[in-house]
Structure formats: C-alpha cells, structure tokens
Coordinates of N, CA and C in Angstrom, one line a residue:
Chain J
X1 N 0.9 -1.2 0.0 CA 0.0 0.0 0.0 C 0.9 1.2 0.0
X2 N 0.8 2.2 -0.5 CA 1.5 3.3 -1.1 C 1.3 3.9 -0.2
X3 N 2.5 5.1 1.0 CA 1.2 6.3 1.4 C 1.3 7.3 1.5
X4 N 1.3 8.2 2.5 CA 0.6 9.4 1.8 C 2.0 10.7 0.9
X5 N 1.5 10.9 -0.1 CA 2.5 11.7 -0.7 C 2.2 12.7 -0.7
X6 N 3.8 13.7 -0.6 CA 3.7 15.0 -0.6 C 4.9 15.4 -1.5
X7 N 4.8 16.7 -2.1 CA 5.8 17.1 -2.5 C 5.4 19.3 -3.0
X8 N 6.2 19.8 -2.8 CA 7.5 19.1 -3.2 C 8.0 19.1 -1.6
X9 N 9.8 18.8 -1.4 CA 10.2 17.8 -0.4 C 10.5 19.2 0.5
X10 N 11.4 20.0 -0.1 CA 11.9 21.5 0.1 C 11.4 22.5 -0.6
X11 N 11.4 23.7 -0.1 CA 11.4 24.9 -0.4 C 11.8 26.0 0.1
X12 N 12.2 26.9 -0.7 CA 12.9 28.0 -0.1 C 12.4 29.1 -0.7
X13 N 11.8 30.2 -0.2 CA 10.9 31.6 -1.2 C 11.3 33.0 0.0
X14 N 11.7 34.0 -0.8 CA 11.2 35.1 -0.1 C 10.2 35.4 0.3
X15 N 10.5 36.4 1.6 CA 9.0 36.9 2.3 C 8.0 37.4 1.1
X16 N 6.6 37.3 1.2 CA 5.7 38.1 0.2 C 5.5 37.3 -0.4
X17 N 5.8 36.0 -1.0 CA 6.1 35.6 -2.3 C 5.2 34.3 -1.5
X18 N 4.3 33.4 -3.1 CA 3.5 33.1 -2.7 C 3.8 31.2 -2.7
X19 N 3.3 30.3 -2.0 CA 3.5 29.1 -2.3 C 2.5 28.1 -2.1
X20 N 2.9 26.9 -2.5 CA 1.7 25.8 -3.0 C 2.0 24.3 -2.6
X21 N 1.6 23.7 -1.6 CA 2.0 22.1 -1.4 C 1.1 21.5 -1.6
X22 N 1.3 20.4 -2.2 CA 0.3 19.4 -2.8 C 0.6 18.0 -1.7
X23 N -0.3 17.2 -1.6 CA -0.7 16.0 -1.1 C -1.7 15.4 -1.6
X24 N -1.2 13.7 -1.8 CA -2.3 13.1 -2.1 C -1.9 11.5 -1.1
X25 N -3.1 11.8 -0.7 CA -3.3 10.6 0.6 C -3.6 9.3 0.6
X26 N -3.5 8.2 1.0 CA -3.3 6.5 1.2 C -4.9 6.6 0.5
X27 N -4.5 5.8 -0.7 CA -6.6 5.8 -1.7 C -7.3 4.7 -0.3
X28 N -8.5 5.5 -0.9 CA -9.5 5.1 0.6 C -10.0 6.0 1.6
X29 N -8.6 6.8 1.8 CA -8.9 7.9 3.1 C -10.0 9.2 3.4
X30 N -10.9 8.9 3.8 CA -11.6 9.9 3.6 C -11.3 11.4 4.4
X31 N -10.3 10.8 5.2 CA -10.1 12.2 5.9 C -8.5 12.5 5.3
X32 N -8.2 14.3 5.4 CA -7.3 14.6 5.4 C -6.7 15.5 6.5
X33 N -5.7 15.6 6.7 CA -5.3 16.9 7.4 C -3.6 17.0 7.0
X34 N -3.8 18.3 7.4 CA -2.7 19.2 7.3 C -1.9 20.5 8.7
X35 N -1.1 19.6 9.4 CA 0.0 20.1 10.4 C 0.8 20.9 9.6
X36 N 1.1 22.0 10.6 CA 2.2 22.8 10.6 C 3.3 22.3 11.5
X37 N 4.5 22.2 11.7 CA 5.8 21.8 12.4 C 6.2 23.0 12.6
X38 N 6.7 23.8 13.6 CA 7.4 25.2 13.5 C 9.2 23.9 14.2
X39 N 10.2 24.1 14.0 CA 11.1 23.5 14.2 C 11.3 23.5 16.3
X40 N 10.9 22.8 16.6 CA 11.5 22.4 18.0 C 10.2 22.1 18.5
X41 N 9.2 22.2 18.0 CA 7.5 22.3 18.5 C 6.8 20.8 18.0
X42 N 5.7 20.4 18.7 CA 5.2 19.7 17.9 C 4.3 20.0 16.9
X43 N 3.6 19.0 16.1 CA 2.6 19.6 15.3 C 1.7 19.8 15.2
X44 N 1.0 21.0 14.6 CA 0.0 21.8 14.9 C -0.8 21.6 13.5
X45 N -2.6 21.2 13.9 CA -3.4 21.1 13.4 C -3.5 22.3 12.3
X46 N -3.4 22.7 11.1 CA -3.7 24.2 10.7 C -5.6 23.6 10.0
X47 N -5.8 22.1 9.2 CA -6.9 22.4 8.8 C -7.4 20.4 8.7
X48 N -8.7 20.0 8.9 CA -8.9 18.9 8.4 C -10.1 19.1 7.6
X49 N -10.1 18.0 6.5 CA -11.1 17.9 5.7 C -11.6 16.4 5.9
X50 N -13.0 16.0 5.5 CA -14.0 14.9 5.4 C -14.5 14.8 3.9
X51 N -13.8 14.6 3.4 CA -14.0 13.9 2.0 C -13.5 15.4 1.2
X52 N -14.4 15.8 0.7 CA -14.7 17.7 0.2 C -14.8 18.7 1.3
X53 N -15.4 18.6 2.7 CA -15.5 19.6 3.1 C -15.0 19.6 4.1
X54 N -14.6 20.9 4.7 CA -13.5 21.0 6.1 C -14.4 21.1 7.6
X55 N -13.7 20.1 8.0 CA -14.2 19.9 9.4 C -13.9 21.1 10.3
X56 N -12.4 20.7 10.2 CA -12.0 22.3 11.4 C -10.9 22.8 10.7
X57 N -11.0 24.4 10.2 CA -10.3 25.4 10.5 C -10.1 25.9 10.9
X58 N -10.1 26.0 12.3 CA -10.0 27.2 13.1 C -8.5 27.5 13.7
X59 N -7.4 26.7 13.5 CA -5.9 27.3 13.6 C -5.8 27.4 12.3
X60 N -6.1 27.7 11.2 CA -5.5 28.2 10.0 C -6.0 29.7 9.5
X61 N -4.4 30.6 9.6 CA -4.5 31.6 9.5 C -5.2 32.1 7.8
X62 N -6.8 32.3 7.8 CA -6.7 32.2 7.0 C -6.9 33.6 5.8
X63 N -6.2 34.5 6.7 CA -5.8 36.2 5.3 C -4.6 35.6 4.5
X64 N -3.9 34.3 5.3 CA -2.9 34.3 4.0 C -2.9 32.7 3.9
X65 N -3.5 31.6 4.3 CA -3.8 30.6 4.0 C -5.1 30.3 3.7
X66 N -4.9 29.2 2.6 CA -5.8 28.4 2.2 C -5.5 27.3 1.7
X67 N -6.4 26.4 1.6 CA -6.6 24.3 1.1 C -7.6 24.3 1.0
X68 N -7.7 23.6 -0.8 CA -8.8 22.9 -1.0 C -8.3 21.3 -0.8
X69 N -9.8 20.9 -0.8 CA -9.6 19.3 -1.5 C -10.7 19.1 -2.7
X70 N -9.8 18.8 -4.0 CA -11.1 18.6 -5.1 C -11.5 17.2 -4.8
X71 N -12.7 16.9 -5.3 CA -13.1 15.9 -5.3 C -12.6 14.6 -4.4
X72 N -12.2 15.3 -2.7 CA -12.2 14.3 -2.0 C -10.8 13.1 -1.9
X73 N -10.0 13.6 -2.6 CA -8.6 13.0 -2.7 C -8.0 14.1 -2.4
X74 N -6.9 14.6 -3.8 CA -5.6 15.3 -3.2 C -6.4 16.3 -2.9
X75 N -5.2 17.5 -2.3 CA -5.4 18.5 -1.3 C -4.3 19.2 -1.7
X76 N -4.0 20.7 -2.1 CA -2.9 21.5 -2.0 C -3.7 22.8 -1.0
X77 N -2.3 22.8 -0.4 CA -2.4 24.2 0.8 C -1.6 25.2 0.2
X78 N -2.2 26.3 0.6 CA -1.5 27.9 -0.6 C -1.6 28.7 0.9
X79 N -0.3 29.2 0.7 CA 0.1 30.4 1.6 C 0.4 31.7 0.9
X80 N -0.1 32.6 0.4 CA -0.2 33.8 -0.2 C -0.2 35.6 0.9
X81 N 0.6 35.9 1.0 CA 1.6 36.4 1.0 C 2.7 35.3 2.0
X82 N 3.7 34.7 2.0 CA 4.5 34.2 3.0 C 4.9 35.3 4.0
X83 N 4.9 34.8 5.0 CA 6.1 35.9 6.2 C 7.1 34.9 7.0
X84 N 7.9 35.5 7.3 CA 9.0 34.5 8.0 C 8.6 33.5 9.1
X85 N 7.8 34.0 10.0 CA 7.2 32.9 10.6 C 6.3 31.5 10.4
X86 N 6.3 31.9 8.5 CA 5.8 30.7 8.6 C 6.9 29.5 8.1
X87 N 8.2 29.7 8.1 CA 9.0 28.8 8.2 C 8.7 27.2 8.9
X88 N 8.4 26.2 8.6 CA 8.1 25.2 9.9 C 8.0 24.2 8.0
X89 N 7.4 23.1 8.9 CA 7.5 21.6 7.6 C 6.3 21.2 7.9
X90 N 5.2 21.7 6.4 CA 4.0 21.4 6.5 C 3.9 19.9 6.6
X91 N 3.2 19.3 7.2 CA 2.9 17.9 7.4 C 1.0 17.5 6.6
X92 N 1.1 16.3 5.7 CA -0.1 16.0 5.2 C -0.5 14.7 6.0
X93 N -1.3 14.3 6.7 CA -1.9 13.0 6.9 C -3.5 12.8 6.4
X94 N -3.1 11.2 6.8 CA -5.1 10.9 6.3 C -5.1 9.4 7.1
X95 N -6.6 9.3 7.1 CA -7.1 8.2 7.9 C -8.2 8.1 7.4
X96 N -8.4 6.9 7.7 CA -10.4 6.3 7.3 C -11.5 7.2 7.3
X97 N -11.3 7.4 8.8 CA -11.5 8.6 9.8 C -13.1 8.6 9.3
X98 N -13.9 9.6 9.8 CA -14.8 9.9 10.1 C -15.9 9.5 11.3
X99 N -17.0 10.1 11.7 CA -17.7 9.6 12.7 C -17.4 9.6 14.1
X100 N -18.0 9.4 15.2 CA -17.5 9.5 16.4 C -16.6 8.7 17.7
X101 N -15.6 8.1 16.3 CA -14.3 7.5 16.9 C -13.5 7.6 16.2
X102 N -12.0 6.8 16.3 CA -10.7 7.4 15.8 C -10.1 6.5 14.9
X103 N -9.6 7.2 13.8 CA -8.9 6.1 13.2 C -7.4 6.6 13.1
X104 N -6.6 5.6 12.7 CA -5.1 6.2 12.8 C -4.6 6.8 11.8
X105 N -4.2 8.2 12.0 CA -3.4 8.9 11.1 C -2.2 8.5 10.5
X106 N -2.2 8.7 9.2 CA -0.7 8.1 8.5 C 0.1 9.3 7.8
X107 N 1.4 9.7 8.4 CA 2.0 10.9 7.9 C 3.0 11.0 6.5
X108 N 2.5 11.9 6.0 CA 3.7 11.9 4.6 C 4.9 12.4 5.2
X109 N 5.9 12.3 4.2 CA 7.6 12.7 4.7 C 7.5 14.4 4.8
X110 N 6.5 15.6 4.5 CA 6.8 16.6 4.9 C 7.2 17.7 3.9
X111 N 6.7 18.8 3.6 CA 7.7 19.8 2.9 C 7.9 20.6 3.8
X112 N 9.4 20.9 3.8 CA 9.8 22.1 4.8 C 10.4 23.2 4.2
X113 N 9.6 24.1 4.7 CA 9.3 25.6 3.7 C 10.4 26.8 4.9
X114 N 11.2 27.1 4.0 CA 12.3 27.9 4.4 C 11.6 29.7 3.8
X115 N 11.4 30.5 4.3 CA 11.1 31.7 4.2 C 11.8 32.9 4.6
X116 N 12.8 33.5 3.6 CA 13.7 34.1 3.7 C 13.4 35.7 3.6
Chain H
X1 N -9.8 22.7 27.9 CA -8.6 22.7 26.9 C -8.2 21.4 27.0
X2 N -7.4 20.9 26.0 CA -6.8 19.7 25.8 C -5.1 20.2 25.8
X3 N -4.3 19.9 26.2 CA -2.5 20.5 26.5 C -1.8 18.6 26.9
X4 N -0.9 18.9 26.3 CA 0.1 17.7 26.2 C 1.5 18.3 26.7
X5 N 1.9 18.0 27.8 CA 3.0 18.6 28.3 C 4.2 17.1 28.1
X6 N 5.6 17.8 27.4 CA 6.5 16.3 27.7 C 7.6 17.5 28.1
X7 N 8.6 17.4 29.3 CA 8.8 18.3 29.9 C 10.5 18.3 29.5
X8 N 10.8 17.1 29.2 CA 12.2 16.5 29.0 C 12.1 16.9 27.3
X9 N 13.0 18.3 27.3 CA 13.5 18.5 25.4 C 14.5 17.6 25.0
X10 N 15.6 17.4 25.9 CA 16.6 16.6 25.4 C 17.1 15.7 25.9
X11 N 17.6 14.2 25.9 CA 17.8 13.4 26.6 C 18.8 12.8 25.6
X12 N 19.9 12.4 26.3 CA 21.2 12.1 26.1 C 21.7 10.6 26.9
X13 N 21.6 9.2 26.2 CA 22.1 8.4 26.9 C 23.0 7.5 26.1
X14 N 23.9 6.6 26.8 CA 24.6 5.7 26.1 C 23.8 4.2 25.6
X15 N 24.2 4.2 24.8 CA 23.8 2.6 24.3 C 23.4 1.5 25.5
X16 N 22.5 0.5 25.5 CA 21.7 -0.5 26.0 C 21.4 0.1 27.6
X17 N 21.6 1.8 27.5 CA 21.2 1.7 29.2 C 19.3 2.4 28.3
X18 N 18.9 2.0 29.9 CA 17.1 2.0 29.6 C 16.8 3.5 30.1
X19 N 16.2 4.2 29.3 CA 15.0 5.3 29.2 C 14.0 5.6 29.3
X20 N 13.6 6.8 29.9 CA 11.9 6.7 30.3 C 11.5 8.7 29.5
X21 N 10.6 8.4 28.7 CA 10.3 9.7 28.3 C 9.3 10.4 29.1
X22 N 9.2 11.6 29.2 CA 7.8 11.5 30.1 C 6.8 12.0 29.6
X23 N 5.5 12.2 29.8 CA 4.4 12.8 29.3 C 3.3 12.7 30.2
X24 N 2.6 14.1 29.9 CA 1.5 14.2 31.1 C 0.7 15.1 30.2
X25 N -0.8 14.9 30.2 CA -1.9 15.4 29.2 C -2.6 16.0 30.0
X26 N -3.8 17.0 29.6 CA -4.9 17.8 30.3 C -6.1 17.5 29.5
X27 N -6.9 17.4 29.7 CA -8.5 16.9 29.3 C -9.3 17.1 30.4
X28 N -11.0 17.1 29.9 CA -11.9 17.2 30.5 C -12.7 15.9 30.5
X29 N -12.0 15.6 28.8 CA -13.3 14.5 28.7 C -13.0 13.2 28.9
X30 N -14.2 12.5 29.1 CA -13.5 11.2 29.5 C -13.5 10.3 28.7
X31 N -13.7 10.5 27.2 CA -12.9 9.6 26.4 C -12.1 10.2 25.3
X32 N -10.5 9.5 25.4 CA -10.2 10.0 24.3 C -9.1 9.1 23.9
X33 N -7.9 9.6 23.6 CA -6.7 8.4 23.0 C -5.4 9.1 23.4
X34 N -4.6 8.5 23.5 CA -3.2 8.8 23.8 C -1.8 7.7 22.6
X35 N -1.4 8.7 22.3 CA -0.5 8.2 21.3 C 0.8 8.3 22.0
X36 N 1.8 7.6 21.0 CA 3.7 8.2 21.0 C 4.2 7.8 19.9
X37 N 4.4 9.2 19.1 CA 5.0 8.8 17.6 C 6.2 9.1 17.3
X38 N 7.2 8.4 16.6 CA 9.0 8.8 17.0 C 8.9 9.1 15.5
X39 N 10.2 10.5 15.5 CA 10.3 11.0 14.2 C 11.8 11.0 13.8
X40 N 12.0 10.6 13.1 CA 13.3 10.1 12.9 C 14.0 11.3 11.8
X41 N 15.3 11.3 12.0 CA 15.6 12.5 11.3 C 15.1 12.7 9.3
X42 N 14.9 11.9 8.6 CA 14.0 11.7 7.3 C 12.9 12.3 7.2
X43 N 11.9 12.8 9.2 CA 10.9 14.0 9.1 C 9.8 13.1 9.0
X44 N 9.4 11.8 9.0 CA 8.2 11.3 8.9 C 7.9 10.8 9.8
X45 N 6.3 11.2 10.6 CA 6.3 10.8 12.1 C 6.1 9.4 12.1
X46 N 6.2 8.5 12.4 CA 6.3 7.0 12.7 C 5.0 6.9 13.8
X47 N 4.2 5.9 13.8 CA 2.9 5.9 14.7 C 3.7 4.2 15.7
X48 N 3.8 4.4 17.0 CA 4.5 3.6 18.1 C 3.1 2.9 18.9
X49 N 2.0 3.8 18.8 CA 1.5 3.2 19.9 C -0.3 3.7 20.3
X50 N -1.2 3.5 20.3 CA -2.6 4.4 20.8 C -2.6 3.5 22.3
X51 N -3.7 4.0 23.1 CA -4.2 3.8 23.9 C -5.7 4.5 24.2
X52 N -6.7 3.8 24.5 CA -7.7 4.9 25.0 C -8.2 4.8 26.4
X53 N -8.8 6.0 26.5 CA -9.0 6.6 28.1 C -9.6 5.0 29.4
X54 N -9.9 4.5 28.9 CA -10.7 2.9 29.1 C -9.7 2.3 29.2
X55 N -8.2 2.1 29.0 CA -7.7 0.7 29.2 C -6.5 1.5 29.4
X56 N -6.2 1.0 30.5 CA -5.0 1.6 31.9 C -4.0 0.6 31.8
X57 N -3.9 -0.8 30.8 CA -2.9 -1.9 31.4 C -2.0 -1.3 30.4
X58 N -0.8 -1.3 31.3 CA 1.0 -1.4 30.5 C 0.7 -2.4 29.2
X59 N 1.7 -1.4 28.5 CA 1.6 -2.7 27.4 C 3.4 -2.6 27.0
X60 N 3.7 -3.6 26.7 CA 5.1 -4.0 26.2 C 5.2 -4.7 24.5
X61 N 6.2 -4.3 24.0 CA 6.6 -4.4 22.6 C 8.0 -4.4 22.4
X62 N 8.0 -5.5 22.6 CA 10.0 -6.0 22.5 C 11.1 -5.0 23.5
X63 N 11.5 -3.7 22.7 CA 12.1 -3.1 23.6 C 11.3 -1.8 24.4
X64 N 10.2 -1.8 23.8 CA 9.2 -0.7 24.3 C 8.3 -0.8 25.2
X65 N 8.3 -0.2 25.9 CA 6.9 -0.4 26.9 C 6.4 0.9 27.3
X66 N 5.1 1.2 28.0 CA 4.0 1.9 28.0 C 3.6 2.0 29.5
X67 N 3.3 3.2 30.2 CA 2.8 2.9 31.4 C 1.8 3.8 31.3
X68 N 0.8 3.8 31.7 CA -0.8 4.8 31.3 C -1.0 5.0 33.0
X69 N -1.2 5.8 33.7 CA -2.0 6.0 34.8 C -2.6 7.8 34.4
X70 N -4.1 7.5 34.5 CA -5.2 7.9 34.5 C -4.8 9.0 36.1
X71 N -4.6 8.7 37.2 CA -4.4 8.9 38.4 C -3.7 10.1 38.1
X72 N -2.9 10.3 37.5 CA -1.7 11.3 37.4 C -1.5 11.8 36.7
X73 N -2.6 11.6 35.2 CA -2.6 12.2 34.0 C -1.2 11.8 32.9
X74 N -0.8 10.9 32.8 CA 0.5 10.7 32.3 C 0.7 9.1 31.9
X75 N 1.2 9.1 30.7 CA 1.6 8.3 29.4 C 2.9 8.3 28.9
X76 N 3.8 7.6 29.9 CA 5.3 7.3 29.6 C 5.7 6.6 29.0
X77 N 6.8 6.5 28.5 CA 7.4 5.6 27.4 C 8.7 5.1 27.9
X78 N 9.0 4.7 27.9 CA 10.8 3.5 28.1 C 10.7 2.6 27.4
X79 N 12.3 2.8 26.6 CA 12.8 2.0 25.7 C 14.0 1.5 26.5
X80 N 14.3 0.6 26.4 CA 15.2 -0.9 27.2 C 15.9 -1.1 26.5
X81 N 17.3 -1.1 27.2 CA 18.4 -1.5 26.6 C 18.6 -0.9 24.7
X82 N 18.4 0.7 25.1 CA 18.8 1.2 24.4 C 19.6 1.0 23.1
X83 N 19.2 1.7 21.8 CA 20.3 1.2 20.6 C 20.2 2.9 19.8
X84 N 21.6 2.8 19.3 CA 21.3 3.9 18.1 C 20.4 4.3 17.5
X85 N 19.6 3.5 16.8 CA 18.4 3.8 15.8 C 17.4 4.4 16.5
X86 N 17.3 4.2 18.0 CA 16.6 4.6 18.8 C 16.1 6.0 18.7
X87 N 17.9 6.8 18.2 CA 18.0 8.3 18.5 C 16.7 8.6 17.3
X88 N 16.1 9.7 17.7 CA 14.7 10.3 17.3 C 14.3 11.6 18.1
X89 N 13.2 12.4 17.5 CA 12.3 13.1 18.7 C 11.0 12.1 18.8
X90 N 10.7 12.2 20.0 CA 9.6 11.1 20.6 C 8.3 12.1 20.9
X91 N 7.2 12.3 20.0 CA 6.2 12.9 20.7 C 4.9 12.0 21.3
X92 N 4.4 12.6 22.4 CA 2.9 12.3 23.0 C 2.2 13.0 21.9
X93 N 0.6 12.2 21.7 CA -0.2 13.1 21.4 C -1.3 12.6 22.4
X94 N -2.5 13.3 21.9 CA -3.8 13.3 22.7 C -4.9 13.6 21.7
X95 N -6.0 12.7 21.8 CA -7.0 12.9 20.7 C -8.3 13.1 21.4
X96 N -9.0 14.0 21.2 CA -10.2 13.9 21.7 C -11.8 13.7 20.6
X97 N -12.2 13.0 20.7 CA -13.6 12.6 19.6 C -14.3 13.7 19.7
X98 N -14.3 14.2 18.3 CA -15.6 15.0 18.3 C -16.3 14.5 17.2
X99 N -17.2 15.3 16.7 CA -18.0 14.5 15.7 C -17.1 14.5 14.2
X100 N -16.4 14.3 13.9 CA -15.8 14.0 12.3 C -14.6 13.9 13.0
X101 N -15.0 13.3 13.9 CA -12.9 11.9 14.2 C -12.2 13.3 14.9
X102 N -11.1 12.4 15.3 CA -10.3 13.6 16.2 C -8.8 14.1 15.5
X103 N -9.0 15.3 16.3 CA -7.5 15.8 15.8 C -6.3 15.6 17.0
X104 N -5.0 15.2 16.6 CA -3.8 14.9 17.1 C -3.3 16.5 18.0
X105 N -3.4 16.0 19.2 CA -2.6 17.5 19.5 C -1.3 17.2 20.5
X106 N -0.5 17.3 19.9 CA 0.7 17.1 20.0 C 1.7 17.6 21.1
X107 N 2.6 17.0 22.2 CA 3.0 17.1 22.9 C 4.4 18.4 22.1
X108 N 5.6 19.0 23.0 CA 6.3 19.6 22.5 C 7.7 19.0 21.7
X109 N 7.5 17.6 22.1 CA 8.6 16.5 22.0 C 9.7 16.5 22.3
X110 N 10.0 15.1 22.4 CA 11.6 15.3 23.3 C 12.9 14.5 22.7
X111 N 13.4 14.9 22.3 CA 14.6 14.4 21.3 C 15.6 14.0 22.2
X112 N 15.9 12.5 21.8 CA 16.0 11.6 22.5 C 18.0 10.8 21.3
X113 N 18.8 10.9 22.3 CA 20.3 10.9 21.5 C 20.7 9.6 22.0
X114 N 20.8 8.8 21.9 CA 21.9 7.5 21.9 C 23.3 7.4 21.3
X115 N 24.0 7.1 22.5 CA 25.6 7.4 21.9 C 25.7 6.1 21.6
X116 N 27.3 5.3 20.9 CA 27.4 4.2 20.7 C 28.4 4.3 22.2

C-alpha cells in the first residue's frame, strides 16, 4: 500500500512571495489533514477535511492561507503572501477517519518551507 | 482545553542503558486516545502506539513499553536497553472525539540521543 504523498520535499521563497504544497493521501482515506511543524515544537493542526468539506479550520491563518480538496482526494495548501514565521515543515496526513471514533493517522515525509 | 505537556527536550544516553520519556496530558473528557510517535531524522512521524481513556494496562513491545496511569494524568514511554536507531524526537499526542474523528494535539517533544 503506497502512502501518503507529498511534494514538493523542500522549499525555499522570499517573504511576500506566494507558495503551494500538494498532497495526495493513502486511496480510501476519507479524511485529510494538514499540520504545521514550527522546528522544535510539535505539530499543529492548521486544517482537516472529510472527503470535500473541512471539518476544522480554526488554527488556519486564514488572510494568508488556504486548502482545498477537489473531489475528495488530493489536497494543496497555498500560503499567499509568505512571512518569515511561517517557516516550519508542512505535514499531510489521512485516515479512514470519520464519525465518532478514531482512526489512525498516517503521515507523509513533509515539505519544509524555508522563508527568507 | 486539551495541552500535552513532555517536559524532557533533550535526553542524552549511552547505548543499551534503559530510558523513560515523560508525558502528562490535560483533558476534561473522559474519552479519548493517547499516542507516542517517533520521528526520525528523514521527518516522517512514525505511529509507536494508541491507547484509550478505558484501558489503563501497561503494554510491552519488545524493547518498548508503555505505562498509562489515569491517576496522574501521564503516558510514559521507556525504551530498554537502548540502541542507536533509537535516536529520534519522541512525541505524546492526545486525541479527543468529536463529531468527524479527532485531531492529534501534539506534545512539545523530546529528542531523544543514543551514543554508541
């Protein structure tokens, strides 16, 4: 079983300047989400989705972020204008997930976005 | 609030001597999940372990074991007879059910060094 991909791996952008990470999650999963890592911290929820529609945004800054998910598979997150704090290694996961128990999250390797 | 405290950032030991990580959670509710996921320097969290609020017994896994007390709020980890590959950051998380599955909230983690 394949799982979940992300790319790209690195990046590196000046402040202002706008960026885009893609993920596409273990086929099957109907849940996605998307952590922020700031380096020494653990990771932080920024958004989950349930097939097409987002369950919880409410840590995602969203005057300069946003994620869709089309049609319930992949998912890109856009950060438009960047600022240096958001330096950290976006993390993509997914799981079965849905309804009112847990299923286990499975993490991709990470893009870590350098903002200069 | 839900807060994941691991208090130990850095921990530094020699080969095959035994380790205990610590972790201590804050909740209201009385059901939810407790994890420990090791991230190895490659950046991809590795899933070690669940537990939920309902089942208090130790559990052991070759060199790993688990101790859960409810009593004290806290979900430790010790690895036995320590090895290299060991070296990682080790996070707690904490899941609490709401209605569309839960979200991971993540301890600060504790980076964890094995010398030879």
């Amino acid at each position: 079983e394949a799982g979940v991909a992300q790319s790209p791996r690195y990046k590196i952008i000046e402040k202002r300047q706008s960026v885009a990470f893609w993920c596409n999650p273990i086929s099957g999963h109907a849940t996605l989400y998307w952590y922020q890592q700031i380096l020494g911290q653990g990771p932080k929820l920024l958004i989950q989705f349930q097939n097409n529609g987002v369950v919880d945004d409410s840590q995602l800054p969203k005057d300069r972020f946003s994620a869709e998910r089309l049609k319930g598979v992949d998912s890109t997150l856009k950060i438009q204008p960047a600022k240096l704090e958001d330096s950290a290694v976006y993390l993509c996961a997914s799981s079965t997930g849905g309804g009112a128990t847990y299923n286990e999250q499975f993490f991709g390797p990470g893009t870590r976005l350098t903002v200069l | 609030a839900q807060k994941v405290t691991q208090a130990q950032t850095e921990i530094s030991v020699v080969e095959k001597e035994d380790v205990t990580l610590d972790c201590v959670y804050e909740t209201r509710d009385t059901t939810y999940y407790l994890f420990w996921y090791k991230q190895p320097p490659s950046g991809e969290l590795v899933f070690l372990i669940r537990r939920n609020s309902f089942d208090e017994q130790n559990e052991i896994s070759g060199r790993y074991s688990w101790n859960f007390q409810k009593s004290t709020s806290s979900f430790n980890f010790t690895i036995t007879a320590s090895q290299v590959v060991d070296s990682a950051v080790y996070f707690c998380a904490l899941s609490v059910i709401y209605n569309q599955g839960g979200k991971l909230i993540f301890g600060q983690g504790t980076e964890l060094s094995v010398k030879p």
